[in-house]
Amino acid sequence: MAALITLTNLQLAFGHHPLLDHADLAVQPGERIGLIGRNGAGKSSLLKILDERIQPDDGEVMRLSGLKIATVEQEPELDESLTVFEVLCGDINESEDWSRPARVQSLIDELGLTAEAPIAGLSGGTRKRVALARALADEPDLLLLDEPTNHLDFIGIDWLEQRLLGARCSIILITHDRRFLDVVTTRIVELDRGRLFSFPGNFTSWQQRKAEWLEAEKQQNARFDKVLAQEEVWVRKGVEARRTRNEGRVRRLEQLRRERSSRRERVGNVNLAIAEGQRSGKLVAELKHVSHAFGDLVVVKDLSTTILRKDRIGLIGPNGAGKTTLIKILLGKLKPDAGEVKLGTNLTVGYFDQMRSQLDETATVADTISPGSEWVEIGTQRKHIMSYLEDFLFSPARARSPVSSLSGGERARLVLARLFARPTNVLVMDEPTNDLDIETLELLEELLQDYPGTVLIVSHDREFLNNVVTQTLAAEGQGEWREYVGGYDEWLAQRPARLNATPDSDSKKAKAAAARAKPAKAGRISSWELRELEEMPEAIAAIEARQEELAAKLADGKLYIEAPDQVELINKELAELEEKMSVLFARWEALEAKQNG
């Protein structure tokens, strides 16, 4: 089957920084590709090449004749003068798509949108839903999504997952949402140092294979550097190098030098550290029978709760449920209509704003962190502002740039840098994961896990909540809030049955997994079972070796161009091997349980 779109030897650079460096990619029908990479690596630029918003500097882009592409940008642009229905329908007379109004109405019903509502004044979450619905109504051959889960609540994310899983088109999506990548994608493509690397499977599969690939790259580079060092020592001996018979070796050394200078080293990680403020009292906030409403809309109803030092609390609920309002009440910034709020002592609050409204567009990056000073105090450590900003991947030249020139990912890093440079004992983080790349996100998780103060988090990133929070405050409708131990998955498992009435892909998976789990049979292990148990490690090793061999083939972007028919066969074999591996591990556990009585 012919590829929908094929990129060969693609090059793109802004200034001296190459975003695409002889990159290859082929998109097959029915694929759902997760495009990942560092902030600023060029992911959004690649989407713009695919839908012809920009042209590459060099290389070839081949599209299937009549290919129809729809794109949903990170911050969608919608005509403010139109209604929701008008935006979704577009100009039907021009397209002659007479069945579109029916598709649009179906999408409006699915998403709970109001057809007559004007676009002007819609919330960020509703605007994103409208943009997604418009793209799906186009019925494209290839759907491009740039951070589609930003501004969506859990209900919206679940709807989008199910829609994409049932879509007939191919999909390329950029997202930091690891759970979303695991549910939706069939292939991960990483943009790393200008090249595109393909990994079969979802994000979890990529994590394992990428770790192996990086270790292999590290060893290969070490061997290369050793050979280069030996050749450099040889050439400095001088006399031998000038003899005719050794000219080939000199040329080889020159080639090695060129290869070494062209090798783009992997960019370092963000180095995160928080300036801890004076320790707060044990009590941070206590609410007794608190209620609050905006007109007829009740957002908090008779809530009593206590927050203590070192609690890491996730506030979850649909958009508009009142999460930000509740945080303001907890911190004493908003007086409730009824009830009592008692605040602890020595509270120093740091606030991470999802809209980045605290940034002065005209200030430089350096002045945003430390106005009028070249030094930053991080706990007992004193750092120069340039050194501190380098920890957040801002070069000295970038540190002098105005905030207005920063990308979304850079703005997120700058807000974190500013937040962490100030002594705090309470951190409030409103959608902190938006615009962060996955590696920075994982480092932020580690930092918050070790933070000695109190953390309040509003987030729709399910993995982030699972990895960071110790308890959850969930909005359950009509202003009711309930406390749960643990993160997102624990909330799913514990919430009342009435809230599980709506099908949820995560809860269905959990029930299916529980149904599959069967207790091992009791009884003594037989001699033939013991022999089977002893042979299992060798059988598993053989499967893993074959998986690595097939994964290496799929990681080569040229395969998707030169032999696309092989891709499906390899993926099929990998799926069969994965199934065999699951059966083997289940059998291994059963036999070990039997052996141990």
Coordinates of C-alpha atoms in Angstrom, one line a residue:
M1 CA 0.0 0.0 0.0
A2 CA 1.4 3.4 -1.0
A3 CA 2.5 5.8 1.7
L4 CA 0.3 8.9 2.2
I5 CA 3.3 11.2 2.5
T6 CA 7.0 10.5 2.2
L7 CA 9.9 12.8 3.4
T8 CA 13.3 12.1 2.0
N9 CA 16.6 13.8 3.0
L10 CA 14.7 16.7 4.5
Q11 CA 16.6 19.8 5.7
L12 CA 15.3 22.8 7.6
A13 CA 17.2 25.4 9.7
F14 CA 16.5 28.7 11.4
G15 CA 19.8 30.6 11.5
H16 CA 22.6 28.2 12.2
H17 CA 20.5 25.7 14.2
P18 CA 19.3 22.7 12.0
L19 CA 15.9 21.5 13.1
L20 CA 15.8 18.8 10.4
D21 CA 19.1 17.3 9.2
H22 CA 18.7 14.9 6.3
A23 CA 15.5 13.5 7.9
D24 CA 13.4 10.7 6.4
L25 CA 9.8 9.7 7.2
A26 CA 7.0 7.8 5.5
V27 CA 3.4 7.8 6.8
Q28 CA 1.4 4.7 6.0
P29 CA -2.5 4.5 5.8
G30 CA -4.1 3.8 9.2
E31 CA -1.0 4.7 11.3
R32 CA -1.3 6.7 14.5
I33 CA 2.1 8.3 15.1
G34 CA 3.2 10.0 18.3
L35 CA 5.8 12.7 17.4
I36 CA 8.0 13.4 20.4
G37 CA 11.2 15.3 21.2
R38 CA 12.6 18.2 23.2
N39 CA 11.0 21.6 23.3
G40 CA 12.4 23.6 20.3
A41 CA 13.5 20.4 18.5
G42 CA 11.3 21.3 15.5
K43 CA 8.2 19.1 16.0
S44 CA 5.7 21.9 15.1
S45 CA 7.8 22.9 12.2
L46 CA 7.7 19.4 10.9
L47 CA 3.8 19.5 11.0
K48 CA 3.9 22.7 9.1
I49 CA 6.0 21.1 6.3
L50 CA 3.5 18.2 6.2
D51 CA 0.5 20.4 5.6
E52 CA 2.5 22.9 3.4
R53 CA 2.4 25.9 5.7
I54 CA 6.2 26.1 5.3
Q55 CA 8.6 24.6 2.8
P56 CA 11.8 22.8 3.7
D57 CA 15.2 24.2 2.8
D58 CA 16.1 21.0 0.9
G59 CA 14.9 17.5 0.4
E60 CA 11.8 15.9 -1.2
V61 CA 8.2 15.8 0.0
M62 CA 6.0 13.4 -1.9
R63 CA 2.2 13.4 -1.2
L64 CA -0.4 10.9 -2.4
S65 CA -2.5 12.4 -5.2
G66 CA -5.6 14.1 -3.7
L67 CA -4.3 13.8 -0.1
K68 CA -6.5 15.7 2.3
I69 CA -4.9 17.0 5.5
A70 CA -6.5 18.6 8.6
T71 CA -4.5 20.3 11.3
V72 CA -5.4 21.3 14.9
E73 CA -2.9 23.7 16.2
Q74 CA -1.9 24.0 19.9
E75 CA -3.8 27.3 20.2
P76 CA -6.4 27.1 17.4
E77 CA -7.4 30.2 15.5
L78 CA -11.2 30.5 15.2
D79 CA -13.3 33.2 13.5
E80 CA -14.6 35.3 16.5
S81 CA -17.5 36.6 14.5
L82 CA -19.1 33.2 13.9
T83 CA -21.1 30.7 15.9
V84 CA -19.9 27.2 16.8
F85 CA -22.1 25.6 14.1
E86 CA -20.9 28.1 11.5
V87 CA -17.3 27.4 12.3
L88 CA -17.8 23.6 12.1
C89 CA -19.8 23.7 8.8
G90 CA -17.6 26.1 6.9
D91 CA -18.6 27.0 3.4
I92 CA -20.7 24.0 2.2
N93 CA -21.5 25.6 -1.1
E94 CA -17.8 25.7 -1.9
S95 CA -17.0 22.2 -0.8
E96 CA -20.4 20.7 -1.9
D97 CA -20.2 18.4 1.1
W98 CA -23.9 18.2 1.7
S99 CA -23.7 15.6 4.4
R100 CA -21.4 17.8 6.6
P101 CA -24.2 19.5 8.6
A102 CA -25.3 16.0 9.9
R103 CA -21.8 15.1 10.9
V104 CA -21.4 18.4 12.6
Q105 CA -24.6 18.1 14.6
S106 CA -23.5 14.6 15.7
L107 CA -20.1 16.0 16.9
I108 CA -21.9 18.9 18.7
D109 CA -24.1 16.4 20.5
E110 CA -21.2 14.2 21.4
L111 CA -19.2 17.1 22.9
G112 CA -22.1 18.9 24.6
L113 CA -21.5 22.1 22.6
T114 CA -24.0 24.8 22.0
A115 CA -24.5 25.2 18.2
E116 CA -25.6 28.8 18.4
A117 CA -22.9 29.9 20.9
P118 CA -20.6 32.7 19.6
I119 CA -16.9 31.7 19.3
A120 CA -16.0 35.0 21.1
G121 CA -15.9 34.4 24.8
L122 CA -15.5 30.6 24.7
S123 CA -13.1 29.1 27.2
G124 CA -9.8 27.5 26.1
G125 CA -11.2 24.0 26.6
T126 CA -14.4 24.7 24.6
R127 CA -12.3 26.3 21.8
K128 CA -10.1 23.2 21.6
R129 CA -13.2 21.0 21.4
V130 CA -14.5 23.1 18.5
A131 CA -11.2 22.9 16.7
L132 CA -11.0 19.1 17.1
A133 CA -14.6 18.7 15.9
R134 CA -13.9 20.9 12.8
A135 CA -11.0 18.7 11.9
L136 CA -12.9 15.5 12.4
A137 CA -15.8 16.8 10.3
D138 CA -13.4 17.4 7.4
E139 CA -12.9 13.6 7.2
P140 CA -9.2 13.9 6.3
D141 CA -6.8 11.2 5.1
L142 CA -4.2 12.6 7.5
L143 CA -4.9 14.4 10.8
L144 CA -2.2 16.5 12.4
L145 CA -2.6 17.3 16.1
D146 CA -0.4 19.7 18.1
E147 CA -0.9 19.2 21.9
P148 CA -4.5 18.1 21.5
T149 CA -5.1 17.4 25.2
N150 CA -4.1 21.0 26.3
H151 CA -7.2 22.7 27.9
L152 CA -9.2 19.4 27.8
D153 CA -10.6 17.9 31.0
F154 CA -10.7 14.1 31.6
I155 CA -14.0 13.7 29.9
G156 CA -12.7 15.5 26.8
I157 CA -9.5 13.5 26.7
D158 CA -11.4 10.2 27.0
W159 CA -13.7 11.3 24.2
L160 CA -10.7 12.2 22.0
E161 CA -9.0 8.9 22.7
Q162 CA -12.0 6.9 21.6
R163 CA -12.5 9.1 18.5
L164 CA -8.9 8.6 17.4
L165 CA -8.9 4.9 18.1
G166 CA -12.0 4.6 15.8
A167 CA -10.7 7.0 13.1
R168 CA -10.1 5.8 9.6
C169 CA -7.5 8.4 8.8
S170 CA -3.8 8.3 9.7
I171 CA -2.8 10.5 12.6
I172 CA 0.4 12.3 13.6
L173 CA 0.2 13.9 17.1
I174 CA 2.5 16.0 19.3
T175 CA 1.7 15.6 23.0
H176 CA 3.4 15.5 26.4
D177 CA 0.6 13.3 27.8
R178 CA 2.2 9.9 28.3
R179 CA -1.1 8.1 29.0
F180 CA -2.6 9.5 25.9
L181 CA 0.4 8.3 23.8
D182 CA 0.1 4.8 25.3
V183 CA -3.6 4.5 24.5
V184 CA -3.6 6.0 21.0
T185 CA -0.3 5.5 19.2
T186 CA 0.9 2.6 17.0
R187 CA 4.3 4.1 16.4
I188 CA 6.5 6.6 18.1
V189 CA 8.7 8.9 16.0
E190 CA 11.3 10.9 17.9
L191 CA 12.9 14.1 16.5
D192 CA 16.3 14.1 18.1
R193 CA 19.2 16.4 16.9
G194 CA 17.6 16.9 13.5
R195 CA 17.0 13.2 12.7
L196 CA 13.8 11.2 12.9
F197 CA 13.9 7.8 14.7
S198 CA 11.0 5.3 14.5
F199 CA 10.0 3.0 17.3
P200 CA 7.1 0.5 16.9
G201 CA 4.4 0.5 19.6
N202 CA 3.4 3.0 22.1
F203 CA 5.2 5.3 24.5
T204 CA 6.0 2.6 27.1
S205 CA 7.6 0.5 24.4
W206 CA 9.6 3.5 23.2
Q207 CA 10.9 4.2 26.7
Q208 CA 12.5 0.7 26.9
R209 CA 13.8 0.7 23.4
K210 CA 15.2 4.3 23.6
A211 CA 17.1 3.4 26.8
E212 CA 18.7 0.5 24.9
W213 CA 19.4 2.6 21.8
L214 CA 21.0 5.4 23.9
E215 CA 23.3 3.0 25.6
A216 CA 24.4 1.5 22.3
E217 CA 25.0 5.0 20.9
K218 CA 27.1 5.9 24.0
Q219 CA 29.3 2.8 23.5
Q220 CA 29.6 3.4 19.8
N221 CA 30.7 7.1 20.4
A222 CA 33.2 5.9 23.1
R223 CA 34.7 3.5 20.6
F224 CA 34.9 6.2 17.9
D225 CA 36.5 8.7 20.3
K226 CA 39.1 6.0 21.3
V227 CA 40.1 5.4 17.7
L228 CA 40.2 9.1 17.0
A229 CA 42.5 9.7 20.0
Q230 CA 44.8 6.9 18.9
E231 CA 45.1 8.4 15.4
E232 CA 45.7 11.9 16.8
V233 CA 48.6 10.5 18.8
W234 CA 50.0 8.7 15.7
V235 CA 49.9 11.8 13.5
R236 CA 51.7 13.9 16.1
K237 CA 54.7 11.6 15.7
G238 CA 55.2 13.5 12.5
V239 CA 57.7 11.6 10.3
E240 CA 55.7 8.5 9.6
A241 CA 52.6 10.6 8.7
R242 CA 54.5 12.2 5.8
R243 CA 55.5 9.1 4.1
T244 CA 53.6 8.3 0.9
R245 CA 52.5 4.8 2.0
N246 CA 50.7 6.4 5.0
E247 CA 48.7 9.1 3.2
G248 CA 45.6 6.9 3.4
R249 CA 45.9 6.9 7.1
V250 CA 46.2 10.7 7.2
R251 CA 43.1 11.0 5.0
R252 CA 41.3 8.6 7.4
L253 CA 42.2 10.8 10.3
E254 CA 40.8 13.9 8.5
Q255 CA 37.6 12.0 7.9
L256 CA 37.4 11.0 11.5
R257 CA 37.8 14.6 12.6
R258 CA 35.1 15.7 10.2
E259 CA 32.7 13.0 11.6
R260 CA 33.5 14.0 15.2
S261 CA 32.8 17.7 14.6
S262 CA 29.6 16.9 12.8
R263 CA 28.3 14.7 15.6
R264 CA 25.6 16.6 17.3
E265 CA 25.7 15.8 21.0
R266 CA 22.6 15.2 22.9
V267 CA 21.3 18.4 24.7
G268 CA 21.6 18.1 28.5
N269 CA 18.6 17.9 30.8
V270 CA 17.0 20.8 32.7
N271 CA 18.6 21.0 36.1
L272 CA 15.9 21.7 38.6
A273 CA 16.3 22.8 42.2
I274 CA 13.9 24.7 44.5
A275 CA 14.8 27.4 46.9
E276 CA 13.1 26.2 50.1
G277 CA 11.6 28.9 52.3
Q278 CA 11.1 29.0 56.0
R279 CA 9.3 25.9 57.2
S280 CA 5.6 26.4 57.6
G281 CA 3.6 25.2 60.6
K282 CA 2.2 21.7 60.5
L283 CA -1.2 23.0 59.6
V284 CA -1.4 24.7 56.2
A285 CA -5.2 25.2 55.9
E286 CA -8.4 23.9 57.6
L287 CA -11.8 24.3 56.0
K288 CA -15.0 23.8 58.0
H289 CA -18.4 23.6 56.2
V290 CA -17.2 26.0 53.4
S291 CA -19.6 26.9 50.6
H292 CA -19.3 29.3 47.7
A293 CA -21.3 30.2 44.6
F294 CA -21.3 32.6 41.7
G295 CA -25.0 33.5 41.3
D296 CA -26.9 30.3 40.9
L297 CA -23.7 28.3 40.1
V298 CA -22.6 26.5 43.3
V299 CA -18.8 25.6 43.0
V300 CA -18.2 24.5 46.7
K301 CA -20.9 23.1 48.9
D302 CA -20.3 22.3 52.6
L303 CA -16.7 21.3 52.3
S304 CA -14.6 20.4 55.3
T305 CA -11.0 19.4 54.9
T306 CA -7.6 19.8 56.5
I307 CA -4.3 20.3 54.6
L308 CA -1.0 19.6 56.4
R309 CA 2.6 20.3 55.6
K310 CA 4.1 17.9 53.0
D311 CA 0.7 17.0 51.5
R312 CA 0.7 16.8 47.7
I313 CA -2.9 17.3 46.7
G314 CA -4.3 17.0 43.2
L315 CA -7.5 18.9 42.4
I316 CA -9.4 17.2 39.6
G317 CA -12.7 17.8 37.9
P318 CA -14.3 19.0 34.7
N319 CA -13.5 22.5 33.2
G320 CA -15.5 25.1 35.1
A321 CA -16.0 22.9 38.2
G322 CA -14.3 25.5 40.4
K323 CA -10.8 24.1 41.0
T324 CA -9.1 27.5 40.8
T325 CA -11.7 29.0 43.1
L326 CA -11.2 26.3 45.7
I327 CA -7.4 27.0 45.6
K328 CA -8.0 30.7 46.3
I329 CA -10.2 29.8 49.2
L330 CA -7.6 27.4 50.6
L331 CA -4.9 30.1 50.4
G332 CA -7.1 32.8 51.9
K333 CA -7.2 34.8 48.7
L334 CA -11.0 34.5 48.4
K335 CA -13.5 34.7 51.3
P336 CA -16.2 32.0 50.9
D337 CA -19.9 32.7 51.2
A338 CA -20.2 30.5 54.2
G339 CA -18.0 28.4 56.6
E340 CA -14.7 28.9 58.3
V341 CA -11.2 29.0 56.8
K342 CA -8.2 28.7 59.2
L343 CA -4.7 29.2 57.7
G344 CA -1.4 27.9 59.1
T345 CA 1.6 30.0 60.1
N346 CA 4.6 31.1 58.0
L347 CA 3.0 30.3 54.6
T348 CA 5.1 31.4 51.6
V349 CA 3.3 30.6 48.4
G350 CA 4.7 30.1 44.9
Y351 CA 2.2 30.1 42.0
F352 CA 2.6 28.5 38.6
D353 CA 0.0 30.0 36.3
Q354 CA -1.1 28.0 33.2
M355 CA -1.7 31.2 31.2
R356 CA 1.8 32.5 32.0
S357 CA 0.1 35.9 32.8
Q358 CA 2.8 36.7 35.4
L359 CA 5.4 37.2 32.7
D360 CA 6.3 40.8 31.5
E361 CA 6.5 40.6 27.7
T362 CA 9.0 43.5 27.5
A363 CA 11.5 42.2 30.2
T364 CA 14.4 40.1 29.3
V365 CA 14.7 36.5 30.4
A366 CA 17.4 37.4 32.9
D367 CA 15.5 40.3 34.4
T368 CA 12.4 38.1 34.8
I369 CA 14.4 35.9 37.2
S370 CA 16.5 38.4 39.0
P371 CA 15.7 42.1 38.2
G372 CA 18.6 44.4 39.0
S373 CA 20.9 41.6 40.2
E374 CA 23.3 39.1 38.6
W375 CA 22.9 36.5 41.3
V376 CA 20.2 34.1 42.4
E377 CA 20.0 32.5 45.9
I378 CA 18.9 28.9 45.8
G379 CA 18.7 27.7 49.4
T380 CA 22.3 28.1 50.7
Q381 CA 23.7 28.2 47.2
R382 CA 24.5 31.4 45.3
K383 CA 24.5 31.2 41.5
H384 CA 25.2 33.6 38.7
I385 CA 22.0 34.4 36.8
M386 CA 23.5 33.0 33.5
S387 CA 24.6 29.8 35.2
Y388 CA 21.1 29.4 36.7
L389 CA 19.4 30.0 33.4
E390 CA 21.6 27.5 31.7
D391 CA 20.2 24.9 34.2
F392 CA 16.9 25.6 32.4
L393 CA 18.4 25.3 28.9
F394 CA 18.6 29.1 28.2
S395 CA 21.9 30.0 26.6
P396 CA 23.6 33.3 27.5
A397 CA 22.4 34.9 24.2
R398 CA 18.8 33.6 24.9
A399 CA 18.9 35.0 28.4
R400 CA 19.2 38.5 27.0
S401 CA 16.2 38.0 24.7
P402 CA 12.8 39.6 25.5
V403 CA 10.0 37.3 26.9
S404 CA 7.9 38.1 23.9
S405 CA 10.3 36.1 21.6
L406 CA 10.0 32.9 23.6
S407 CA 8.1 29.7 22.5
G408 CA 5.5 28.1 24.6
G409 CA 8.0 25.5 26.0
E410 CA 10.5 28.2 26.8
R411 CA 7.9 30.3 28.6
A412 CA 7.0 27.2 30.7
R413 CA 10.6 26.7 31.6
L414 CA 11.0 30.4 32.4
V415 CA 8.0 30.3 34.8
L416 CA 9.5 27.3 36.5
A417 CA 12.9 29.1 36.8
R418 CA 11.3 32.1 38.3
L419 CA 9.1 30.0 40.7
F420 CA 12.0 27.9 41.9
A421 CA 14.3 30.9 42.4
R422 CA 12.0 32.3 45.2
P423 CA 11.9 30.7 48.7
T424 CA 8.5 28.9 49.1
N425 CA 6.9 26.3 51.4
V426 CA 3.7 26.0 49.4
L427 CA 3.6 25.4 45.7
V428 CA 0.5 25.9 43.6
M429 CA 0.7 24.5 40.1
D430 CA -2.1 25.2 37.7
E431 CA -1.7 22.9 34.6
P432 CA 2.2 22.8 35.0
T433 CA 2.6 20.1 32.3
N434 CA 1.3 22.2 29.4
D435 CA 4.2 23.0 26.9
L436 CA 6.8 20.9 28.9
D437 CA 8.6 18.2 27.0
I438 CA 8.4 14.7 28.5
E439 CA 12.0 14.6 29.9
T440 CA 11.5 17.9 31.7
L441 CA 8.1 16.7 32.9
E442 CA 9.7 13.6 34.5
L443 CA 12.4 15.7 36.2
L444 CA 9.7 18.0 37.6
E445 CA 7.9 15.0 39.0
E446 CA 11.0 13.9 40.8
L447 CA 11.5 17.4 42.2
L448 CA 7.9 17.6 43.5
Q449 CA 8.2 14.2 45.1
D450 CA 11.1 15.4 47.1
Y451 CA 9.8 18.9 47.9
P452 CA 9.7 19.4 51.7
G453 CA 6.7 21.8 51.5
T454 CA 3.1 21.5 50.4
V455 CA 2.0 21.1 46.8
L456 CA -1.5 21.9 45.3
I457 CA -1.8 20.7 41.7
V458 CA -4.5 21.3 39.1
S459 CA -3.8 19.0 36.2
H460 CA -5.5 16.8 33.6
D461 CA -2.3 14.8 33.0
R462 CA -3.2 11.4 34.5
E463 CA 0.4 10.1 34.7
F464 CA 1.6 13.3 36.4
L465 CA -1.1 13.0 39.0
N466 CA -0.3 9.3 39.6
N467 CA 3.4 10.0 40.0
V468 CA 3.2 13.1 42.3
V469 CA 0.1 13.5 44.4
T470 CA -0.6 11.7 47.7
Q471 CA -4.3 12.6 47.9
T472 CA -7.0 13.9 45.6
L473 CA -9.8 16.5 46.0
A474 CA -12.3 15.6 43.2
A475 CA -15.3 17.7 42.1
E476 CA -18.4 15.5 41.9
G477 CA -21.0 17.9 40.6
Q478 CA -23.4 20.5 42.2
G479 CA -20.5 21.9 44.3
E480 CA -19.7 18.6 46.1
W481 CA -16.0 17.8 46.7
R482 CA -14.7 14.5 48.0
E483 CA -11.3 13.4 49.2
Y484 CA -9.5 10.3 48.0
V485 CA -6.2 8.7 48.9
G486 CA -3.7 8.5 46.0
G487 CA -3.7 9.9 42.4
Y488 CA -5.9 9.6 39.3
D489 CA -6.0 5.8 39.1
E490 CA -6.9 5.5 42.8
W491 CA -9.7 8.0 42.3
L492 CA -11.1 6.0 39.4
A493 CA -11.1 2.9 41.6
Q494 CA -12.6 4.5 44.7
R495 CA -15.1 6.9 43.3
P496 CA -18.9 6.2 43.8
A497 CA -20.6 3.8 41.4
R498 CA -22.9 6.6 40.1
L499 CA -19.8 8.4 38.8
N500 CA -18.6 5.3 36.9
A501 CA -21.9 5.1 34.9
T502 CA -20.2 6.8 32.0
P503 CA -17.9 4.3 30.2
D504 CA -14.3 5.1 30.9
S505 CA -11.5 3.5 29.0
D506 CA -9.2 3.4 32.0
S507 CA -11.7 1.8 34.4
K508 CA -12.7 -0.8 31.7
K509 CA -9.0 -1.7 31.3
A510 CA -8.7 -2.1 35.0
K511 CA -11.7 -4.4 35.2
A512 CA -10.5 -6.4 32.2
A513 CA -7.1 -6.9 33.8
A514 CA -8.7 -8.0 37.1
A515 CA -10.9 -10.5 35.2
R516 CA -7.9 -12.0 33.4
A517 CA -5.9 -12.5 36.7
K518 CA -6.5 -16.0 38.0
P519 CA -5.0 -17.6 41.0
A520 CA -2.3 -20.2 40.4
K521 CA -3.3 -23.8 41.1
A522 CA -2.1 -25.3 44.3
G523 CA -0.1 -28.5 44.4
R524 CA 3.4 -29.8 44.0
I525 CA 5.5 -29.0 40.9
S526 CA 6.2 -32.0 38.7
S527 CA 9.6 -32.9 37.2
W528 CA 8.5 -31.9 33.7
E529 CA 7.2 -28.6 35.0
L530 CA 10.5 -28.0 36.8
R531 CA 12.4 -28.6 33.5
E532 CA 10.0 -26.2 31.7
L533 CA 10.7 -23.6 34.4
E534 CA 14.5 -24.0 34.0
E535 CA 14.2 -23.5 30.2
M536 CA 12.1 -20.4 30.3
P537 CA 14.9 -17.8 30.7
E538 CA 16.5 -19.1 27.5
A539 CA 13.2 -19.0 25.6
I540 CA 12.5 -15.4 26.8
A541 CA 16.0 -14.3 25.8
A542 CA 15.5 -15.7 22.3
I543 CA 12.2 -13.7 22.0
E544 CA 13.9 -10.5 23.3
A545 CA 16.7 -10.9 20.8
R546 CA 14.3 -11.3 17.9
Q547 CA 12.3 -8.2 19.2
E548 CA 15.5 -6.1 19.2
E549 CA 16.4 -7.3 15.7
L550 CA 12.9 -6.3 14.4
A551 CA 12.9 -3.0 16.3
A552 CA 16.2 -2.0 14.8
K553 CA 14.7 -2.5 11.3
L554 CA 11.7 -0.4 12.2
A555 CA 13.9 2.4 13.7
D556 CA 15.4 2.9 10.2
G557 CA 13.2 5.5 8.5
K558 CA 14.3 4.2 5.0
L559 CA 12.3 1.0 5.6
Y560 CA 9.1 3.0 5.4
I561 CA 10.1 4.4 2.1
E562 CA 11.9 1.5 0.4
A563 CA 9.8 -1.5 1.7
P564 CA 6.6 -0.2 3.3
D565 CA 5.0 -3.6 2.8
Q566 CA 7.5 -5.0 5.3
V567 CA 6.4 -2.6 8.0
E568 CA 3.1 -4.3 8.5
L569 CA 4.6 -7.8 8.5
I570 CA 7.3 -6.8 11.1
N571 CA 4.7 -5.1 13.3
K572 CA 2.5 -8.2 13.1
E573 CA 5.4 -10.4 14.1
L574 CA 6.3 -8.0 17.0
A575 CA 2.7 -8.3 18.2
E576 CA 2.8 -12.1 18.1
L577 CA 6.1 -12.0 20.0
E578 CA 4.7 -9.7 22.6
E579 CA 1.7 -12.1 23.1
K580 CA 4.1 -15.1 23.4
M581 CA 6.1 -13.1 25.9
S582 CA 3.0 -12.3 28.0
V583 CA 2.0 -16.0 28.0
L584 CA 5.6 -17.1 29.0
F585 CA 5.7 -14.6 31.9
A586 CA 2.3 -15.7 33.1
R587 CA 3.3 -19.3 32.9
W588 CA 6.6 -18.5 34.7
E589 CA 4.8 -16.8 37.6
A590 CA 2.4 -19.7 37.9
L591 CA 5.2 -22.3 37.9
E592 CA 7.3 -20.3 40.4
A593 CA 4.2 -20.0 42.7
K594 CA 3.7 -23.7 42.4
Q595 CA 7.4 -24.4 43.2
N596 CA 7.2 -22.2 46.3
G597 CA 4.1 -24.0 47.5

